[in-house]
Amino acid sequence: MYEVYWKLNSRPFEDGAYPDYYSASPSHQASLLKLRYLIQQNKGIGLLLGDHGLGKTYLTHVLERECLDDGIGPFIRLVFPCLAPGEILNYFAMRLGIQTANVTATESILVQVEEKLREIAQNGGHPVFVIDDAHLLDVEQLDVLRLLLNLHEQGTCRFSMILSGRSDLLSRVQRIKALDQRASVRMALQPLTYEQVQTYIADRLGAAGAEEIFDQRAVRTIWELAQGVPRRINQLCDLALLVGFVDQLPLISPVEVEAAADELVCIQA
């Protein structure tokens, strides 16, 4: 709606609009490198920690694109982890191409999964299991993942597992020592600093074909209100551009950012 007015070739703050937003943040860059290390060195399991909106899921999608370009995969993503322990194992088995309709025993499913993983490894594949919102997993669900990782410990099955969730995921994993000890790769995403937010906004606008639209006071207000969280930054910038378009303004000031913040509160209330 506002693209023509601001002379943009796209909406710069759509979630996932540009694949390199993480380049503004050292913690995101480091986490991506560690995830690649986890897979390339066949380390088994890694934990990706961070509060909502910091870009955990987005970062794993960036990782998936890069790995698939390198012939690494398949990626199997569990978006809704609130399944029974056996259902989680069944889900992974089915995504690997295993027919489990008449199989209910955990041991039997694990045998089939082991055979399939060996076959994939022999063909040069490297499956990656990604579990979003893993902080919602309970002890029984995590224990099923431990059983799956036992196959990795045997050395004949190459695969990686990424548990992505809020910071309290760490305390949940620590309840199962055998799982905690295997999580040798751990990453924690941090909010963007003010300087990083400046770079982030400028890069997104530049990629959309525009130059300065937000004055420096507006950028600082965005950083303060969003607390450095990329998802919140996107929401504020997008709505502020709309407010500026409606009011036919030459630049976005803190007034428009605060109006966008008020609108978000009304939407989310």
Short mmCIF file of N, CA, C and O in Angstrom, two decimals, residues 162-255:
data_model
loop_
_atom_site.label_atom_id
_atom_site.label_comp_id
_atom_site.label_asym_id
_atom_site.label_seq_id
_atom_site.Cartn_x
_atom_site.Cartn_y
_atom_site.Cartn_z
N ILE A 162 18.48 -30.37 16.24
CA ILE A 162 18.53 -29.01 16.77
C ILE A 162 17.27 -28.77 17.59
O ILE A 162 16.15 -28.87 17.07
N LEU A 163 17.45 -28.48 18.87
CA LEU A 163 16.33 -28.10 19.74
C LEU A 163 16.33 -26.58 19.85
O LEU A 163 17.29 -25.99 20.35
N SER A 164 15.28 -25.96 19.37
CA SER A 164 15.19 -24.50 19.34
C SER A 164 14.07 -24.05 20.27
O SER A 164 12.92 -24.48 20.14
N GLY A 165 14.40 -23.17 21.24
CA GLY A 165 13.37 -22.73 22.17
C GLY A 165 13.84 -21.62 23.07
O GLY A 165 14.98 -21.14 22.95
N ARG A 166 12.97 -21.20 23.96
CA ARG A 166 13.31 -20.16 24.91
C ARG A 166 14.41 -20.63 25.86
O ARG A 166 14.73 -21.82 25.93
N SER A 167 14.94 -19.71 26.63
CA SER A 167 16.10 -20.01 27.47
C SER A 167 15.83 -21.11 28.48
O SER A 167 16.75 -21.83 28.89
N ASP A 168 14.56 -21.27 28.91
CA ASP A 168 14.27 -22.31 29.90
C ASP A 168 14.37 -23.71 29.32
O ASP A 168 14.27 -24.69 30.06
N LEU A 169 14.57 -23.82 28.00
CA LEU A 169 14.84 -25.13 27.40
C LEU A 169 16.07 -25.76 28.04
O LEU A 169 16.13 -26.98 28.25
N LEU A 170 17.07 -24.93 28.36
CA LEU A 170 18.32 -25.46 28.92
C LEU A 170 18.06 -26.20 30.23
O LEU A 170 18.59 -27.31 30.43
N SER A 171 17.27 -25.63 31.11
CA SER A 171 17.00 -26.30 32.38
C SER A 171 16.23 -27.59 32.18
O SER A 171 16.42 -28.56 32.94
N ARG A 172 15.37 -27.64 31.17
CA ARG A 172 14.63 -28.88 30.88
C ARG A 172 15.57 -29.98 30.40
O ARG A 172 15.47 -31.14 30.83
N VAL A 173 16.50 -29.61 29.52
CA VAL A 173 17.45 -30.60 29.01
C VAL A 173 18.35 -31.09 30.13
O VAL A 173 18.70 -32.27 30.20
N GLN A 174 18.71 -30.21 31.05
CA GLN A 174 19.62 -30.57 32.13
C GLN A 174 19.01 -31.59 33.09
O GLN A 174 19.74 -32.21 33.87
N ARG A 175 17.71 -31.77 33.04
CA ARG A 175 17.07 -32.78 33.89
C ARG A 175 17.40 -34.20 33.43
O ARG A 175 17.27 -35.15 34.19
N ILE A 176 17.80 -34.33 32.16
CA ILE A 176 18.17 -35.64 31.62
C ILE A 176 19.66 -35.60 31.33
O ILE A 176 20.10 -35.09 30.29
N LYS A 177 20.46 -36.08 32.24
CA LYS A 177 21.91 -35.95 32.14
C LYS A 177 22.47 -36.54 30.85
O LYS A 177 23.38 -35.99 30.24
N ALA A 178 21.92 -37.69 30.45
CA ALA A 178 22.42 -38.33 29.23
C ALA A 178 22.19 -37.47 28.00
O ALA A 178 22.97 -37.53 27.04
N LEU A 179 21.14 -36.66 28.01
CA LEU A 179 20.86 -35.74 26.91
C LEU A 179 21.69 -34.48 27.04
O LEU A 179 22.27 -33.99 26.07
N ASP A 180 21.77 -33.96 28.25
CA ASP A 180 22.52 -32.74 28.50
C ASP A 180 23.99 -32.90 28.14
O ASP A 180 24.60 -32.00 27.53
N GLN A 181 24.57 -34.05 28.45
CA GLN A 181 25.98 -34.28 28.18
C GLN A 181 26.28 -34.37 26.69
O GLN A 181 27.41 -34.15 26.26
N ARG A 182 25.27 -34.72 25.90
CA ARG A 182 25.48 -34.84 24.45
C ARG A 182 25.31 -33.51 23.72
O ARG A 182 25.70 -33.41 22.55
N ALA A 183 24.71 -32.54 24.39
CA ALA A 183 24.48 -31.24 23.74
C ALA A 183 25.74 -30.39 23.85
O ALA A 183 25.84 -29.46 24.65
N SER A 184 26.72 -30.71 23.03
CA SER A 184 28.01 -30.04 23.10
C SER A 184 28.01 -28.69 22.39
O SER A 184 28.92 -27.88 22.58
N VAL A 185 27.00 -28.44 21.56
CA VAL A 185 26.91 -27.17 20.83
C VAL A 185 25.68 -26.42 21.35
O VAL A 185 24.55 -26.89 21.21
N ARG A 186 25.92 -25.26 21.97
CA ARG A 186 24.84 -24.47 22.55
C ARG A 186 24.98 -23.02 22.11
O ARG A 186 26.07 -22.46 22.17
N MET A 187 23.88 -22.45 21.67
CA MET A 187 23.90 -21.09 21.14
C MET A 187 22.79 -20.28 21.79
O MET A 187 21.70 -20.79 22.02
N ALA A 188 23.06 -19.01 22.07
CA ALA A 188 22.06 -18.12 22.66
C ALA A 188 21.99 -16.83 21.84
O ALA A 188 22.99 -16.11 21.72
N LEU A 189 20.84 -16.57 21.26
CA LEU A 189 20.65 -15.35 20.48
C LEU A 189 20.41 -14.17 21.41
O LEU A 189 19.73 -14.29 22.43
N GLN A 190 20.96 -13.01 21.04
CA GLN A 190 20.82 -11.80 21.84
C GLN A 190 20.06 -10.73 21.06
O GLN A 190 20.10 -10.71 19.83
N PRO A 191 19.37 -9.83 21.76
CA PRO A 191 18.71 -8.71 21.07
C PRO A 191 19.75 -7.84 20.36
O PRO A 191 20.93 -7.82 20.73
N LEU A 192 19.30 -7.11 19.35
CA LEU A 192 20.19 -6.21 18.63
C LEU A 192 20.50 -4.97 19.46
O LEU A 192 19.63 -4.45 20.16
N THR A 193 21.73 -4.50 19.37
CA THR A 193 22.09 -3.24 20.01
C THR A 193 21.57 -2.07 19.16
O THR A 193 21.09 -2.26 18.04
N TYR A 194 21.69 -0.87 19.70
CA TYR A 194 21.23 0.31 18.95
C TYR A 194 21.97 0.43 17.62
O TYR A 194 21.37 0.67 16.57
N GLU A 195 23.29 0.24 17.65
CA GLU A 195 24.07 0.34 16.41
C GLU A 195 23.65 -0.74 15.41
O GLU A 195 23.59 -0.49 14.20
N GLN A 196 23.36 -1.93 15.91
CA GLN A 196 22.92 -3.02 15.03
C GLN A 196 21.54 -2.75 14.44
O GLN A 196 21.27 -3.10 13.29
N VAL A 197 20.68 -2.11 15.23
CA VAL A 197 19.35 -1.74 14.72
C VAL A 197 19.50 -0.70 13.61
O VAL A 197 18.79 -0.75 12.60
N GLN A 198 20.41 0.23 13.78
CA GLN A 198 20.67 1.22 12.72
C GLN A 198 21.05 0.52 11.42
O GLN A 198 20.50 0.83 10.35
N THR A 199 21.99 -0.40 11.52
CA THR A 199 22.44 -1.15 10.34
C THR A 199 21.32 -1.98 9.75
O THR A 199 21.13 -2.03 8.53
N TYR A 200 20.57 -2.62 10.62
CA TYR A 200 19.47 -3.50 10.19
C TYR A 200 18.44 -2.73 9.38
O TYR A 200 18.04 -3.14 8.29
N ILE A 201 17.99 -1.58 9.92
CA ILE A 201 16.97 -0.79 9.23
C ILE A 201 17.52 -0.24 7.91
O ILE A 201 16.84 -0.30 6.87
N ALA A 202 18.75 0.27 7.93
CA ALA A 202 19.35 0.82 6.71
C ALA A 202 19.51 -0.25 5.64
O ALA A 202 19.22 -0.01 4.45
N ASP A 203 19.93 -1.44 6.04
CA ASP A 203 20.12 -2.53 5.07
C ASP A 203 18.79 -2.97 4.47
O ASP A 203 18.69 -3.23 3.27
N ARG A 204 17.76 -3.07 5.30
CA ARG A 204 16.45 -3.49 4.80
C ARG A 204 15.87 -2.46 3.83
O ARG A 204 15.32 -2.82 2.79
N LEU A 205 16.00 -1.19 4.18
CA LEU A 205 15.51 -0.14 3.27
C LEU A 205 16.32 -0.12 1.98
O LEU A 205 15.76 0.03 0.89
N GLY A 206 17.64 -0.28 2.10
CA GLY A 206 18.48 -0.29 0.91
C GLY A 206 18.14 -1.44 -0.02
O GLY A 206 18.11 -1.27 -1.24
N ALA A 207 17.85 -2.61 0.55
CA ALA A 207 17.50 -3.76 -0.27
C ALA A 207 16.16 -3.56 -0.98
O ALA A 207 15.91 -4.13 -2.04
N ALA A 208 15.30 -2.70 -0.40
CA ALA A 208 14.00 -2.41 -1.00
C ALA A 208 14.06 -1.21 -1.94
O ALA A 208 13.03 -0.78 -2.46
N GLY A 209 15.26 -0.65 -2.13
CA GLY A 209 15.43 0.42 -3.10
C GLY A 209 15.30 1.82 -2.56
O GLY A 209 15.17 2.78 -3.32
N ALA A 210 15.33 1.97 -1.22
CA ALA A 210 15.17 3.30 -0.64
C ALA A 210 16.41 3.67 0.15
O ALA A 210 17.26 2.83 0.47
N GLU A 211 16.50 4.94 0.49
CA GLU A 211 17.58 5.42 1.34
C GLU A 211 17.00 5.76 2.70
O GLU A 211 16.20 4.99 3.24
N GLU A 212 17.33 6.90 3.26
CA GLU A 212 16.88 7.24 4.60
C GLU A 212 15.39 7.61 4.60
O GLU A 212 14.95 8.48 3.86
N ILE A 213 14.62 6.94 5.42
CA ILE A 213 13.21 7.25 5.61
C ILE A 213 12.95 7.55 7.09
O ILE A 213 12.17 8.43 7.42
N PHE A 214 13.63 6.85 7.96
CA PHE A 214 13.51 7.06 9.41
C PHE A 214 14.61 8.01 9.87
O PHE A 214 15.79 7.75 9.60
N ASP A 215 14.24 9.11 10.56
CA ASP A 215 15.31 9.96 11.09
C ASP A 215 15.94 9.26 12.29
O ASP A 215 15.42 8.27 12.81
N GLN A 216 17.08 9.76 12.72
CA GLN A 216 17.85 9.08 13.76
C GLN A 216 17.10 8.98 15.08
O GLN A 216 17.23 8.00 15.82
N ARG A 217 16.30 9.98 15.39
CA ARG A 217 15.50 9.92 16.61
C ARG A 217 14.48 8.80 16.52
O ARG A 217 14.19 8.11 17.51
N ALA A 218 13.93 8.59 15.33
CA ALA A 218 12.96 7.51 15.14
C ALA A 218 13.62 6.15 15.30
O ALA A 218 13.05 5.23 15.89
N VAL A 219 14.84 6.02 14.77
CA VAL A 219 15.56 4.75 14.88
C VAL A 219 15.82 4.42 16.35
O VAL A 219 15.64 3.28 16.79
N ARG A 220 16.23 5.43 17.11
CA ARG A 220 16.47 5.19 18.54
C ARG A 220 15.17 4.81 19.26
O ARG A 220 15.17 3.94 20.14
N THR A 221 14.08 5.45 18.87
CA THR A 221 12.79 5.12 19.48
C THR A 221 12.38 3.68 19.15
O THR A 221 11.86 2.95 20.01
N ILE A 222 12.64 3.27 17.92
CA ILE A 222 12.35 1.88 17.51
C ILE A 222 13.16 0.91 18.37
O ILE A 222 12.63 -0.09 18.87
N TRP A 223 14.44 1.20 18.53
CA TRP A 223 15.29 0.33 19.34
C TRP A 223 14.79 0.24 20.78
O TRP A 223 14.71 -0.84 21.36
N GLU A 224 14.41 1.38 21.34
CA GLU A 224 13.95 1.40 22.73
C GLU A 224 12.64 0.65 22.90
O GLU A 224 12.47 -0.14 23.84
N LEU A 225 11.70 0.87 21.99
CA LEU A 225 10.39 0.23 22.11
C LEU A 225 10.44 -1.25 21.79
O LEU A 225 9.74 -2.06 22.40
N ALA A 226 11.27 -1.62 20.81
CA ALA A 226 11.36 -3.02 20.38
C ALA A 226 12.31 -3.82 21.25
O ALA A 226 12.33 -5.05 21.18
N GLN A 227 13.13 -3.12 22.05
CA GLN A 227 14.12 -3.77 22.91
C GLN A 227 15.06 -4.67 22.12
O GLN A 227 15.51 -5.71 22.60
N GLY A 228 15.32 -4.28 20.87
CA GLY A 228 16.28 -5.01 20.04
C GLY A 228 15.77 -6.31 19.46
O GLY A 228 16.55 -7.07 18.89
N VAL A 229 14.46 -6.57 19.56
CA VAL A 229 13.90 -7.83 19.06
C VAL A 229 13.52 -7.65 17.59
O VAL A 229 12.67 -6.81 17.26
N PRO A 230 14.12 -8.43 16.66
CA PRO A 230 13.89 -8.22 15.23
C PRO A 230 12.41 -8.27 14.82
O PRO A 230 11.97 -7.47 14.00
N ARG A 231 11.65 -9.22 15.36
CA ARG A 231 10.24 -9.30 14.97
C ARG A 231 9.50 -8.02 15.32
O ARG A 231 8.70 -7.50 14.54
N ARG A 232 9.78 -7.50 16.53
CA ARG A 232 9.13 -6.28 16.98
C ARG A 232 9.60 -5.08 16.14
O ARG A 232 8.82 -4.19 15.83
N ILE A 233 10.87 -5.06 15.79
CA ILE A 233 11.40 -3.99 14.93
C ILE A 233 10.65 -3.98 13.61
O ILE A 233 10.24 -2.92 13.11
N ASN A 234 10.48 -5.15 13.01
CA ASN A 234 9.75 -5.25 11.74
C ASN A 234 8.34 -4.69 11.87
O ASN A 234 7.86 -3.95 10.99
N GLN A 235 7.65 -5.08 12.94
CA GLN A 235 6.28 -4.63 13.13
C GLN A 235 6.19 -3.12 13.27
O GLN A 235 5.34 -2.47 12.66
N LEU A 236 7.08 -2.54 14.08
CA LEU A 236 7.07 -1.10 14.29
C LEU A 236 7.39 -0.34 13.01
O LEU A 236 6.73 0.65 12.67
N CYS A 237 8.42 -0.79 12.29
CA CYS A 237 8.82 -0.11 11.05
C CYS A 237 7.72 -0.19 10.00
O CYS A 237 7.41 0.80 9.32
N ASP A 238 7.12 -1.34 9.87
CA ASP A 238 6.07 -1.53 8.87
C ASP A 238 4.88 -0.60 9.14
O ASP A 238 4.40 0.10 8.23
N LEU A 239 4.42 -0.58 10.38
CA LEU A 239 3.28 0.27 10.71
C LEU A 239 3.64 1.75 10.66
O LEU A 239 2.81 2.59 10.27
N ALA A 240 4.88 2.09 11.04
CA ALA A 240 5.31 3.49 10.97
C ALA A 240 5.34 3.99 9.52
O ALA A 240 4.97 5.14 9.24
N LEU A 241 5.76 3.13 8.60
CA LEU A 241 5.73 3.50 7.18
C LEU A 241 4.30 3.75 6.71
O LEU A 241 4.04 4.65 5.91
N LEU A 242 3.38 2.96 7.21
CA LEU A 242 1.97 3.15 6.86
C LEU A 242 1.45 4.47 7.43
O LEU A 242 0.76 5.23 6.73
N VAL A 243 1.79 4.76 8.68
CA VAL A 243 1.35 6.02 9.29
C VAL A 243 1.92 7.21 8.53
O VAL A 243 1.22 8.19 8.24
N GLY A 244 3.20 7.14 8.18
CA GLY A 244 3.82 8.22 7.42
C GLY A 244 3.20 8.42 6.06
O GLY A 244 3.06 9.55 5.58
N PHE A 245 2.81 7.32 5.42
CA PHE A 245 2.15 7.40 4.13
C PHE A 245 0.78 8.07 4.26
O PHE A 245 0.42 8.96 3.47
N VAL A 246 0.02 7.65 5.25
CA VAL A 246 -1.32 8.22 5.46
C VAL A 246 -1.23 9.72 5.72
O VAL A 246 -2.03 10.51 5.20
N ASP A 247 -0.22 10.14 6.49
CA ASP A 247 -0.06 11.56 6.83
C ASP A 247 0.77 12.31 5.80
O ASP A 247 1.02 13.52 5.97
N GLN A 248 1.23 11.62 4.74
CA GLN A 248 2.01 12.24 3.66
C GLN A 248 3.24 12.97 4.19
O GLN A 248 3.50 14.14 3.86
N LEU A 249 4.02 12.29 4.98
CA LEU A 249 5.20 12.88 5.61
C LEU A 249 6.45 12.64 4.78
O LEU A 249 6.55 11.63 4.08
N PRO A 250 7.45 13.53 4.88
CA PRO A 250 8.69 13.31 4.14
C PRO A 250 9.62 12.31 4.83
O PRO A 250 10.42 11.64 4.17
N LEU A 251 9.55 12.24 6.16
CA LEU A 251 10.38 11.32 6.94
C LEU A 251 9.56 10.79 8.12
O LEU A 251 8.57 11.42 8.54
N ILE A 252 10.01 9.66 8.66
CA ILE A 252 9.38 9.09 9.84
C ILE A 252 10.10 9.61 11.08
O ILE A 252 11.33 9.52 11.19
N SER A 253 9.34 10.16 12.02
CA SER A 253 9.88 10.67 13.27
C SER A 253 9.44 9.79 14.44
O SER A 253 8.65 8.86 14.25
N PRO A 254 9.90 10.07 15.65
CA PRO A 254 9.45 9.28 16.80
C PRO A 254 7.94 9.29 16.99
O PRO A 254 7.37 8.32 17.52
N VAL A 255 7.28 10.36 16.57
CA VAL A 255 5.82 10.44 16.72
C VAL A 255 5.14 9.31 15.98
O VAL A 255 4.23 8.65 16.52
#
